[in-house]
Coordinates of C-alpha atoms (C1' of nucleotides) in Angstrom, one line a residue:
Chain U
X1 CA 103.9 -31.3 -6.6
X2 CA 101.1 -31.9 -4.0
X3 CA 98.2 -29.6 -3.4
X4 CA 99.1 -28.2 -0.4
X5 CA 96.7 -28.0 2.8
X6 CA 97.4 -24.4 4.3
X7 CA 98.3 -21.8 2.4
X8 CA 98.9 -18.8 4.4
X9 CA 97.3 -16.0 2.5
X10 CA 98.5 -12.4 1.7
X11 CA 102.1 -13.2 1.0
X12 CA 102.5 -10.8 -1.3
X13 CA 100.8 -8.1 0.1
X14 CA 102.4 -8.0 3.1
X15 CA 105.3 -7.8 1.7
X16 CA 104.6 -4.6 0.0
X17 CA 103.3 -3.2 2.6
X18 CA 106.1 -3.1 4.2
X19 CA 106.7 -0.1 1.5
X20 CA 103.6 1.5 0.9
X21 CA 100.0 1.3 2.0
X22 CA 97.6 -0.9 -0.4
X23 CA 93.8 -0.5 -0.8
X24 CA 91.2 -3.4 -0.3
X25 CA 91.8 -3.5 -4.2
X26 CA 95.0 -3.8 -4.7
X27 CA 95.4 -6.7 -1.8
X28 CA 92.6 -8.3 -3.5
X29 CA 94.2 -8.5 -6.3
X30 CA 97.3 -9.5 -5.0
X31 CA 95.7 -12.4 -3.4
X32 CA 94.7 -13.8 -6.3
X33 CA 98.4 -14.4 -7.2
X34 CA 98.2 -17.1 -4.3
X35 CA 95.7 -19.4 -5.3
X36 CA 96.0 -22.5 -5.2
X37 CA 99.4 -22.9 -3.3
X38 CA 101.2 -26.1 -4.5
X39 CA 103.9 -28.0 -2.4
X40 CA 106.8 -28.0 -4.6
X41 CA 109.6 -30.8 -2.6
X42 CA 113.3 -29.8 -2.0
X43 CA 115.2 -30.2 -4.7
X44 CA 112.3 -30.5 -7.3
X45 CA 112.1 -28.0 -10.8
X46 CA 109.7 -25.6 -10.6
X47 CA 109.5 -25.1 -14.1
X48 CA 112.4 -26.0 -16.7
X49 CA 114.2 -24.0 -18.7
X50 CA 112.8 -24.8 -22.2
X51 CA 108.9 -25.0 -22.0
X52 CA 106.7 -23.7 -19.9
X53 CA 108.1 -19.8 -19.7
X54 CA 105.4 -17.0 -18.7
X55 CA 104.6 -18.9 -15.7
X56 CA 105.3 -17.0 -12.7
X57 CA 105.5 -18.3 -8.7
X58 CA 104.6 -16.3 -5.8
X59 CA 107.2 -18.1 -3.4
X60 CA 104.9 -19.1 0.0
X61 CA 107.5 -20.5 2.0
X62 CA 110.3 -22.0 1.5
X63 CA 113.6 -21.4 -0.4
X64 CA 114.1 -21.3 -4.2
X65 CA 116.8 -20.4 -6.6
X66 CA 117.3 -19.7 -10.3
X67 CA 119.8 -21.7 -11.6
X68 CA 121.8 -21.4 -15.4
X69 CA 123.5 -24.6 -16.7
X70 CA 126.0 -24.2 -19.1
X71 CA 126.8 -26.5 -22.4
X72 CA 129.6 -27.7 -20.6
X73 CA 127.7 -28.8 -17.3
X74 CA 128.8 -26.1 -15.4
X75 CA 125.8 -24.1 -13.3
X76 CA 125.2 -21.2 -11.5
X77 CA 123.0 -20.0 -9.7
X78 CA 121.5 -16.5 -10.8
X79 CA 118.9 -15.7 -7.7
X80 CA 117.8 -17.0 -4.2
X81 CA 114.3 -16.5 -3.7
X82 CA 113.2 -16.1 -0.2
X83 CA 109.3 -16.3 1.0
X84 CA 107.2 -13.6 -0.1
X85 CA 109.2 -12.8 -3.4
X86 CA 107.9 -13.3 -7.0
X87 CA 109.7 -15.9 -9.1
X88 CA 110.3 -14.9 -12.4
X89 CA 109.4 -11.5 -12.7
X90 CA 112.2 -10.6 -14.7
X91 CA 111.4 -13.1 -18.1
X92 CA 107.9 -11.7 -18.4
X93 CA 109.6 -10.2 -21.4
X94 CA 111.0 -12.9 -22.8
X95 CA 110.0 -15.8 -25.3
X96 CA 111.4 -18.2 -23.7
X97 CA 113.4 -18.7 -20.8
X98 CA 116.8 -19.5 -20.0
X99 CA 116.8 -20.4 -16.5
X100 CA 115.3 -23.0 -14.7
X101 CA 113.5 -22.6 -10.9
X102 CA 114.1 -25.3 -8.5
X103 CA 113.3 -25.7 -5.0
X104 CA 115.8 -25.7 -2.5
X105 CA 113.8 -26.6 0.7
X106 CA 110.4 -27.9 0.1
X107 CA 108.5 -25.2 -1.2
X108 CA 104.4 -24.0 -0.9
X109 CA 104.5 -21.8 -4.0
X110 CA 101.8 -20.5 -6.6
X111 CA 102.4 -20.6 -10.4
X112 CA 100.4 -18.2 -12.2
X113 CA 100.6 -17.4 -15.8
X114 CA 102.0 -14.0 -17.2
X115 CA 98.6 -13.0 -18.2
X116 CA 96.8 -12.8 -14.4
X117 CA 99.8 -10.3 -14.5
X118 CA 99.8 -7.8 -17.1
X119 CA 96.3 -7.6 -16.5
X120 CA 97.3 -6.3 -12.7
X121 CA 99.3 -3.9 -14.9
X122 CA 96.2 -3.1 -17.3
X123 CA 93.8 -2.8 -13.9
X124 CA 96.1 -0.5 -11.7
X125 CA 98.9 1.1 -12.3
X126 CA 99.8 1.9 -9.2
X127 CA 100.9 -1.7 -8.6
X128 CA 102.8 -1.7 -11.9
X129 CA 105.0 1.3 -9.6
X130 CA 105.4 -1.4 -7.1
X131 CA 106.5 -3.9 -9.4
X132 CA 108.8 -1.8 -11.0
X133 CA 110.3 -1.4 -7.6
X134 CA 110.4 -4.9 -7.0
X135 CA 112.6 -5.4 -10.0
X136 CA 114.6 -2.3 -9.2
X137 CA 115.3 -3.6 -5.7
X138 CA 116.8 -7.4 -7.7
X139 CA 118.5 -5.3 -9.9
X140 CA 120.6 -3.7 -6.6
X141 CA 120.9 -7.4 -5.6
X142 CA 122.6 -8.9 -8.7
X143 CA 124.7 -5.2 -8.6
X144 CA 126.0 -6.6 -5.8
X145 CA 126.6 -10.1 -6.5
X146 CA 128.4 -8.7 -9.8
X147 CA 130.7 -6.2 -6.9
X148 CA 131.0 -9.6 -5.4
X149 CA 132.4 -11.8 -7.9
X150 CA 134.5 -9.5 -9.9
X151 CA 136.4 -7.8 -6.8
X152 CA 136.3 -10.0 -3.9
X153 CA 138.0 -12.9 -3.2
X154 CA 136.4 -16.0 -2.0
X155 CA 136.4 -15.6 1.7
X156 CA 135.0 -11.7 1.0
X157 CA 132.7 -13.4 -1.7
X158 CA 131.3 -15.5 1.2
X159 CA 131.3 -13.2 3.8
X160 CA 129.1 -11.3 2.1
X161 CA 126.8 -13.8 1.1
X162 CA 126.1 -14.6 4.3
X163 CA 125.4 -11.2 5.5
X164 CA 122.7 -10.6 2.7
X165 CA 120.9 -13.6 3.3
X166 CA 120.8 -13.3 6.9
X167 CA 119.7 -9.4 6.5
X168 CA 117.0 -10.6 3.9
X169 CA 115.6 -13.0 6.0
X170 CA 115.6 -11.7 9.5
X171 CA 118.0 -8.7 10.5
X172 CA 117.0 -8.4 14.1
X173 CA 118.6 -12.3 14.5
X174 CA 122.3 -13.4 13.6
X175 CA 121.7 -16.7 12.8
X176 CA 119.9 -18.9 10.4
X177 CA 119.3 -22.3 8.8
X178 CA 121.1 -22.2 5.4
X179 CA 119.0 -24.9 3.4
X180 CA 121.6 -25.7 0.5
X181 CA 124.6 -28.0 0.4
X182 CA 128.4 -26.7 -0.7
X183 CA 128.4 -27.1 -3.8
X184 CA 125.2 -24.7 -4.1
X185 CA 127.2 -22.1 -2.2
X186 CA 129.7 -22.8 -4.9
X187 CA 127.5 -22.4 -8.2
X188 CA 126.4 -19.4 -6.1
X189 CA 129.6 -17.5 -5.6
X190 CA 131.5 -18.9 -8.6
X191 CA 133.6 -21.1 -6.3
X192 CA 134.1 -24.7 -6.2
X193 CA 132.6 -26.6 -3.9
X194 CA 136.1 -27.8 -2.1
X195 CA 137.0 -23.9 -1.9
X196 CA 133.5 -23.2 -0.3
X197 CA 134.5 -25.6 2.7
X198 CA 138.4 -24.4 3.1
X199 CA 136.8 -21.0 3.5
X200 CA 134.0 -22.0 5.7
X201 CA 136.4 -23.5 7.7
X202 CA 138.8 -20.4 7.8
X203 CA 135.7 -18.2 8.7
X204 CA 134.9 -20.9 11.4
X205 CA 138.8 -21.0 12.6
X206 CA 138.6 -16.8 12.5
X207 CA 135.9 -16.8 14.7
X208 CA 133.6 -14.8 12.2
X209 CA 130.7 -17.7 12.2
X210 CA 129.9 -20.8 13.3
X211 CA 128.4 -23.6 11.3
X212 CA 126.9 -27.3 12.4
X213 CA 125.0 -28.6 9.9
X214 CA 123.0 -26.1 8.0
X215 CA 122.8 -23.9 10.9
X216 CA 124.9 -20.6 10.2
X217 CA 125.8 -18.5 13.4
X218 CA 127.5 -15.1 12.5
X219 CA 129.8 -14.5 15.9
X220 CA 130.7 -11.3 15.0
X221 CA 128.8 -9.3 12.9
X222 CA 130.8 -6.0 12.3
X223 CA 133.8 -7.7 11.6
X224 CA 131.9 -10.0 9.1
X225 CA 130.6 -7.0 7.1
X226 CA 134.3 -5.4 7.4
X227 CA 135.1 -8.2 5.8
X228 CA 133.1 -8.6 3.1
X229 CA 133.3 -4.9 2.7
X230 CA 129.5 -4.8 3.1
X231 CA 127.3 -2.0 2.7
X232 CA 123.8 -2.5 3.6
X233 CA 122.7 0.5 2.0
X234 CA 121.5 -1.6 -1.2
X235 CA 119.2 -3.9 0.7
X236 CA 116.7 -1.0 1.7
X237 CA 114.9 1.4 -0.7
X238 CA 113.0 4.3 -0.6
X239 CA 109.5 4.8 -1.3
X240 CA 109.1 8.7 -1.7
X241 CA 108.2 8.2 -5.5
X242 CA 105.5 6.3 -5.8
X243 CA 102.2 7.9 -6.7
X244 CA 99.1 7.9 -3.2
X245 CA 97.3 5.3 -2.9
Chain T
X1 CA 129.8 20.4 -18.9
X2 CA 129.0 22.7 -21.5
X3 CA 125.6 23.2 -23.4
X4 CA 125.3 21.1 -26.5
X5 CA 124.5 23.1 -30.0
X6 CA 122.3 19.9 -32.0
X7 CA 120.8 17.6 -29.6
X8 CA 119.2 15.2 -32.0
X9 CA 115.8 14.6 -31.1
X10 CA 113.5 11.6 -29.7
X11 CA 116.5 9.4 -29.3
X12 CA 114.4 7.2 -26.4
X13 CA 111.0 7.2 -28.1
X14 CA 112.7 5.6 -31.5
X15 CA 114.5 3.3 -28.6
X16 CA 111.1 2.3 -27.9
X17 CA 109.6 2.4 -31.2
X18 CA 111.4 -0.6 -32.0
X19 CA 109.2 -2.6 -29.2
X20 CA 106.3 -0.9 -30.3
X21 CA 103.9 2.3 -31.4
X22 CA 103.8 5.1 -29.3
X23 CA 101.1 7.8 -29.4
X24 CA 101.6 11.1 -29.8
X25 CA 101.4 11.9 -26.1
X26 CA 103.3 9.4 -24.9
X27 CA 106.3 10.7 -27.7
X28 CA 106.3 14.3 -26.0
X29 CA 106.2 13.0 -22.9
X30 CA 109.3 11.0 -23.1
X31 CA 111.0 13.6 -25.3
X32 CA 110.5 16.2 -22.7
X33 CA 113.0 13.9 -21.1
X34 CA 115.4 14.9 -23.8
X35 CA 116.3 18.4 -23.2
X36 CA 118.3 20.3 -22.8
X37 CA 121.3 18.5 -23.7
X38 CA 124.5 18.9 -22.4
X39 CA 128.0 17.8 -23.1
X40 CA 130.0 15.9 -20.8
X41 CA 133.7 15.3 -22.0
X42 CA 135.1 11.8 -21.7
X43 CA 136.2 10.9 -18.6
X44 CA 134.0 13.2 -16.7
X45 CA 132.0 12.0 -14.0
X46 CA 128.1 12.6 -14.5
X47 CA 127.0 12.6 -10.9
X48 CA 129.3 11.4 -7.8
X49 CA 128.2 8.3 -5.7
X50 CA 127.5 10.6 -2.5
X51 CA 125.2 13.6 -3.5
X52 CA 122.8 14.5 -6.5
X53 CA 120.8 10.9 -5.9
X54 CA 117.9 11.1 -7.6
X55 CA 119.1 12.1 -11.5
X56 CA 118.7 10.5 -14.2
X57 CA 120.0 10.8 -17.7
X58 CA 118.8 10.4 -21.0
X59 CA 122.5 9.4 -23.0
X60 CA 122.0 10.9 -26.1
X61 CA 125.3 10.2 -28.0
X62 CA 128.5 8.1 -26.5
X63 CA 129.0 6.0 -24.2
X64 CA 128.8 6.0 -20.7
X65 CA 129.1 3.8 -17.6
X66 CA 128.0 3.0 -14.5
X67 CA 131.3 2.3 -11.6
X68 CA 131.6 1.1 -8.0
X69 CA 134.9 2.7 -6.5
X70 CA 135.4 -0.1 -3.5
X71 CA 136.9 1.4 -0.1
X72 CA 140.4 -0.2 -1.4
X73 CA 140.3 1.8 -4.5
X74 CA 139.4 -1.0 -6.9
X75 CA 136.7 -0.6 -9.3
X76 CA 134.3 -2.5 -10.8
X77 CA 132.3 -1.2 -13.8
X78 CA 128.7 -2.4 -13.2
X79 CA 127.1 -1.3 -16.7
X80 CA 127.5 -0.1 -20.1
X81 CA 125.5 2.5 -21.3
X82 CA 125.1 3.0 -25.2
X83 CA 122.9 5.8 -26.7
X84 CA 119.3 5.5 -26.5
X85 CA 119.6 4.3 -22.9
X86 CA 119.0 5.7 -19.5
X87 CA 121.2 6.3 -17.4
X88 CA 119.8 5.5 -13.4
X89 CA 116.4 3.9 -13.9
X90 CA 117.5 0.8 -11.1
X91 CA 118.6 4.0 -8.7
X92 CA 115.0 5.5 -8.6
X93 CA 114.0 3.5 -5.2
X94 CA 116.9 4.2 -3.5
X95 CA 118.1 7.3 -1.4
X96 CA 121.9 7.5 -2.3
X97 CA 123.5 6.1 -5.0
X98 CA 126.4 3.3 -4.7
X99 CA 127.1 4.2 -7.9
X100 CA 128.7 7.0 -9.7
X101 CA 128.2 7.6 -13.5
X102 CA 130.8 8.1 -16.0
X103 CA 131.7 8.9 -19.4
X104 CA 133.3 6.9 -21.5
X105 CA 133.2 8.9 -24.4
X106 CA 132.6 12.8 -25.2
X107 CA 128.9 12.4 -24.5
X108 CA 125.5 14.1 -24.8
X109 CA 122.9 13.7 -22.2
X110 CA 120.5 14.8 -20.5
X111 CA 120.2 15.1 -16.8
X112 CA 116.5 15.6 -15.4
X113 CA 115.2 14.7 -11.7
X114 CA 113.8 11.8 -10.1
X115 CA 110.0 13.7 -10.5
X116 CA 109.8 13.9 -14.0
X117 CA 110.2 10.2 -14.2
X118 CA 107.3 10.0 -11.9
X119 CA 105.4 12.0 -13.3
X120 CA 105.4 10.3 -16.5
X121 CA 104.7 7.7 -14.8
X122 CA 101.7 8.7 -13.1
X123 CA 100.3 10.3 -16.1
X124 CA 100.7 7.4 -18.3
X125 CA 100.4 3.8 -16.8
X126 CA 101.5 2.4 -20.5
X127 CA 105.0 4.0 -20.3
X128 CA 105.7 2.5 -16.4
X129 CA 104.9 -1.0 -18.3
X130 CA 107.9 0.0 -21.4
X131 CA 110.0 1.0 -18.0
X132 CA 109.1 -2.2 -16.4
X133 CA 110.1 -4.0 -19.4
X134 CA 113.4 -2.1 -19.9
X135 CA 114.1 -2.8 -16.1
X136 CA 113.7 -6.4 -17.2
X137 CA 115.9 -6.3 -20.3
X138 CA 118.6 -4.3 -18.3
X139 CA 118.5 -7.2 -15.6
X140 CA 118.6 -10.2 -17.8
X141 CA 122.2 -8.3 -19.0
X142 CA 123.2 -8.6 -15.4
X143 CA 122.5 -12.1 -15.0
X144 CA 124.3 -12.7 -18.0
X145 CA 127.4 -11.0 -16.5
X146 CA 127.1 -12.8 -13.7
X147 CA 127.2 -16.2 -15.2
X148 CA 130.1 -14.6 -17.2
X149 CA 132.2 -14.1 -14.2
X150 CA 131.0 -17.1 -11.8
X151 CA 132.0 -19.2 -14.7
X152 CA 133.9 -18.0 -17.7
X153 CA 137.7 -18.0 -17.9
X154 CA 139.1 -14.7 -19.2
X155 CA 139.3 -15.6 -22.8
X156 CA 135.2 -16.6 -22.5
X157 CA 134.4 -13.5 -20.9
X158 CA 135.8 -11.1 -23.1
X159 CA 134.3 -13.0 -26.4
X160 CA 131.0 -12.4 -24.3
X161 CA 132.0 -9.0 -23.8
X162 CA 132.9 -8.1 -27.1
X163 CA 130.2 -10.2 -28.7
X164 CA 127.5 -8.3 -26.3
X165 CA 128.8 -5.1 -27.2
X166 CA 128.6 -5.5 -31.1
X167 CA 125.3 -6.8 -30.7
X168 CA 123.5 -4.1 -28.7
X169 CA 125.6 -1.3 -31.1
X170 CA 124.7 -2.7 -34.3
X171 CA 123.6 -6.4 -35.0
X172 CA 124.3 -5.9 -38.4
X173 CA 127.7 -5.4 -38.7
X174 CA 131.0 -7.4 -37.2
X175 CA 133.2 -4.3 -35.8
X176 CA 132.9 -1.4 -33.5
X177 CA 134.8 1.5 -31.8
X178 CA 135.6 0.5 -28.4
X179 CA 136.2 4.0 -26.7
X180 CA 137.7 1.9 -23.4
X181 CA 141.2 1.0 -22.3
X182 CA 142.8 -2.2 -21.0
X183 CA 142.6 -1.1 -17.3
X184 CA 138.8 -0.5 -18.1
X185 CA 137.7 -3.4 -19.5
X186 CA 139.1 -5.0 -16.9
X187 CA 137.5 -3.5 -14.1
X188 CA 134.2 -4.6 -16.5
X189 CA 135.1 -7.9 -16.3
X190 CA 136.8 -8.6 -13.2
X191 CA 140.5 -9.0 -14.7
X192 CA 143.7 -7.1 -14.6
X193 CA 144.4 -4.7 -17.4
X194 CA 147.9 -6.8 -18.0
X195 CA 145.4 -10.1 -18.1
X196 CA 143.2 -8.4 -20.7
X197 CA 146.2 -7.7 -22.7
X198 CA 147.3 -11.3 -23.1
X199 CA 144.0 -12.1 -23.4
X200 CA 143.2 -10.2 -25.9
X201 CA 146.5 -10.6 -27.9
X202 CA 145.0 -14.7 -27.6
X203 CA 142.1 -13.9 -29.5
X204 CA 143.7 -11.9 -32.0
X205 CA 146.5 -14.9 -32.8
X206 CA 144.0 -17.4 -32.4
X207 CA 142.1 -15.3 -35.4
X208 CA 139.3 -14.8 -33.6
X209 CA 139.1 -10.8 -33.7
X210 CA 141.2 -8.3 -35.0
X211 CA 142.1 -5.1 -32.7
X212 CA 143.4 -2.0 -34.0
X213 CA 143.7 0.8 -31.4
X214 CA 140.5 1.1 -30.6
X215 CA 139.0 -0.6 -33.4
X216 CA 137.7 -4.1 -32.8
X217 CA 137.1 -6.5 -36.0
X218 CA 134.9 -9.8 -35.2
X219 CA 136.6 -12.3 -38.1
X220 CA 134.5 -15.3 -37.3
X221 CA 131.9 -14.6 -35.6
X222 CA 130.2 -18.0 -34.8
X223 CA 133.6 -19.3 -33.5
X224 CA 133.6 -16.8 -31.1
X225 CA 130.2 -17.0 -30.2
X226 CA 131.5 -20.7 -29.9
X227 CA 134.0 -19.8 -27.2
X228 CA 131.9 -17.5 -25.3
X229 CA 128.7 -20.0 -25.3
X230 CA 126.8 -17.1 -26.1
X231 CA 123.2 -17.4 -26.4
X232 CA 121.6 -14.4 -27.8
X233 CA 118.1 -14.7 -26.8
X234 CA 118.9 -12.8 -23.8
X235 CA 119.1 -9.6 -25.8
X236 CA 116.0 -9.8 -27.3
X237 CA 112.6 -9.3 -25.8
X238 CA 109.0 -9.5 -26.5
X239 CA 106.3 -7.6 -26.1
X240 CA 103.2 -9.3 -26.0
X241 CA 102.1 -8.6 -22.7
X242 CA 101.7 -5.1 -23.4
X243 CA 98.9 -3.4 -23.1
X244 CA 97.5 -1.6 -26.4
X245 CA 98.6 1.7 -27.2
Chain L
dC1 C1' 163.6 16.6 -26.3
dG2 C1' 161.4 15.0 -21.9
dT3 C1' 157.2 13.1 -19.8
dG4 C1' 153.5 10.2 -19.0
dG5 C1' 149.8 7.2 -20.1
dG6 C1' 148.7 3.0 -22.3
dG7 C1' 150.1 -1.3 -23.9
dT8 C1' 153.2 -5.4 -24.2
dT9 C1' 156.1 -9.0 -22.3
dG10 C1' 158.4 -11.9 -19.0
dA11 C1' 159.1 -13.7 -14.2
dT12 C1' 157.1 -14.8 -10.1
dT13 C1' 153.5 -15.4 -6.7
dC14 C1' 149.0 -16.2 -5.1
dT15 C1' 144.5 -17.9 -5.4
dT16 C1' 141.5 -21.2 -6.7
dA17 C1' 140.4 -25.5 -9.4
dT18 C1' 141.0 -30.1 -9.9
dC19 C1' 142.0 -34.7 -8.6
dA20 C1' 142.2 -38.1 -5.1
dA21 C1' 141.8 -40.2 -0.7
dT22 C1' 139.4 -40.3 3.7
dT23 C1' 135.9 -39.6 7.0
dC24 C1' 131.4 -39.1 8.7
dG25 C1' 126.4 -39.9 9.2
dG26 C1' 122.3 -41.6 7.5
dG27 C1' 119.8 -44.9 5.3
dT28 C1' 118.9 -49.9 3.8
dG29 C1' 118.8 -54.6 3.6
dG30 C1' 120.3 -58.9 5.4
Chain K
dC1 C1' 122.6 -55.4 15.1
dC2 C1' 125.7 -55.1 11.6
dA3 C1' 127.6 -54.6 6.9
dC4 C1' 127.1 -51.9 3.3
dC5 C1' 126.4 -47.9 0.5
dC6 C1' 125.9 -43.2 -0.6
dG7 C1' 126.2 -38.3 -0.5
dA8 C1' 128.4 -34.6 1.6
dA9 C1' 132.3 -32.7 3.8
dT10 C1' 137.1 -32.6 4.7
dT11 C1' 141.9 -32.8 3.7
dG12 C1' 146.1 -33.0 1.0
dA13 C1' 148.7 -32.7 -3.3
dT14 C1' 149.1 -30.8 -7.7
dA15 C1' 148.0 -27.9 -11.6
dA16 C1' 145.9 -24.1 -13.9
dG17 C1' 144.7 -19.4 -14.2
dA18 C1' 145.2 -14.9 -13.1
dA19 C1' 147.4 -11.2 -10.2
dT20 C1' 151.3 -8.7 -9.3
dC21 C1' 155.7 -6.8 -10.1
dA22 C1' 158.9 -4.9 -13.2
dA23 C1' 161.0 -3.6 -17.4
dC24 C1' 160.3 -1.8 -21.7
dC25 C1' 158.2 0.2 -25.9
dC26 C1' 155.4 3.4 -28.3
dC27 C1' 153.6 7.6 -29.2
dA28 C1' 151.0 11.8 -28.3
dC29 C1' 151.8 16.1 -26.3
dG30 C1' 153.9 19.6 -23.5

DNA sequence: CGTGGGGTTGATTCTTATCAATTCGGGTGG
DNA sequence: CCACCCGAATTGATAAGAATCAACCCCACG
């Protein structure tokens, strides 16, 4: 929980304006969520799952997640937050929170308090649209995972995991580092972590992917998505509605 | 489909009245969202997954759901909709709809387009911040559901269920009228209608519940809430960051 | 009366979890 | 350099949970 020494600036922004064009104002503002960046190390808790809720992260770089544990010990893992994504945006309206953040790679990230962003809210509205957006888009994403886990079987479950993070994280490319260990997968997917490497292995054997280490290669895409009965359609939204900037 | 005679008024703005005051302006506004009504019959399908993207629906009376017809004819139902609620709000960003929307019941709603949303939105900033927050409250049900199927057996999943549902009908009381069958409930919670049976023939000689047709009695509530490991916070929200009315 | 949908029950099979043993690779300390 | 340890991954054997298949009941409705 270093102070970090370079953090890259406009995050944020730039991921939104992939959507929509911003004014000086609203990347100003947007900015501000990103100061000071902290270096948060693999494996580390952002924030626990008791105290500190309200506090938000703009995620610099890195990988996160937001992980449930159950009485029983049990855990799952509700999100995987990739760079440029807001942790936490969803339990600005709760009291406390039942989740806790934890880094999965080391992590540059900025914690802000729930405050610096209602008063966005309260300053322009527009960016509450883009927010709102931003929390429809997760919405489609746990949609999905919820498709996932109730219909699909552990290889489709997998399959399809694979395809969404490599989409999220660069869809021109078909391969990528995949920064968490089988058991992660696991508390992902709803699979144990034994399960996770049989069905690695029969995606390996099937000639789908290829794995060494934490490197993933997908071999053949369209018969990956076939697979996991994929359709990308719930990745990519549509900006028609939101009010000129 | 056939036009409703009493469509009982302001049925979101109370929905919101119970997070906080509304002015007068921002009543009519989302009232204007309220008519006309029409009837839909039970089983009737509001809007298909292909065409007629873009609508919403305000559910007036009944229930309603959201499903995902998979291309090998299994289902999964993604959400519950219970009066007061509407219908599409994640679906605003995207083009076409994964989704179709059902009803569960004989049900009263009313459909308006994508524009009157934004328009409210655009006119007042303060009801894009309730939307925002409902957006939030809808997705905290999701992760629940998700932590439900990743790691619940089927008698845990259906105490959540049932325990969710009374809940969000009425707090208060320990039954309710559930207007679904065996094969439904399944495809809500990722089980076979023949496992949902026996699973719900468990909780009945176990003395957890007692099911009459459609008529579900919680007898002790706490043991169920128990076997679920349900944690109720995530139903309730708070709405401090608002801005003032 | 038939007919059909929903629910129940039993038998069987399949998928996945669990438990246990083994390997592998990367530190660490002697 | 080697012995040791540790976490992660793999592999096999077994058990539990849930799906599937099939028979049957019940009852509402023509």
């Amino acid at each position: 929980m270093t102070a970090c020494t370079s953090p890259e600036k406009g995050c944020i922004s730039r991921q939104f304006q992939l959507d929509t064009e911003l004014t000086e104002t609203e990347k100003h503002l947007l900015n501000q969520l990103e100061q000071p960046a902290r270096c948060y190390p693999a494996g580390t808790q952002l924030t626990d799952a008791s105290n500190q809720a309200g506090r938000f992260f703009t995620l610099i770089s890195g990988w996160a997640c937001a992980v449930r544990t159950l009485p029983d010990g049990q855990r799952q893992i509700l999100d995987i937050f990739l760079p440029g994504q807001i942790i936490g945006l969803r339990e600005i309206t709760f009291e406390d929170n039942l989740s806790e953040f934890r880094a999965l790679t080391d992590v540059e990230a900025c914690p802000f308090p729930k405050s610096r962003l209602t008063d966005i809210f309260h300053q322009t509205p527009r960016l509450t649209e883009l927010f709102f957006m931003t929390l429809a888009r997760e919405q489609s994403l746990l949609i999905e995972r919820i498709v996932n886990m109730g219909r699909r079987d552990a290889a489709e479950r997998l399959a399809h995991f694979i395809i969404e993070i490599q989409l999220r994280l660069s869809p021109q490319l078909n391969h990528f580092i995949l920064p968490m260990n089988q058991s992660m997968i696991g508390d992902t997917l709803g699979l144990s972590s034994v399960h996770v490497s049989r069905t690695l292995k029969f995606l390996s054997d099937e000639g789908f992917i290829e794995k060494h280490d934490q490197q993933i290669h997908i071999l053949n895409f369209p018969a990956l998505a076939e697979l996991a009965g994929f359709d990308k359609r719930y990745l990519s939204s549509n900006q028609d509605w939101l009010s000129a900037s």
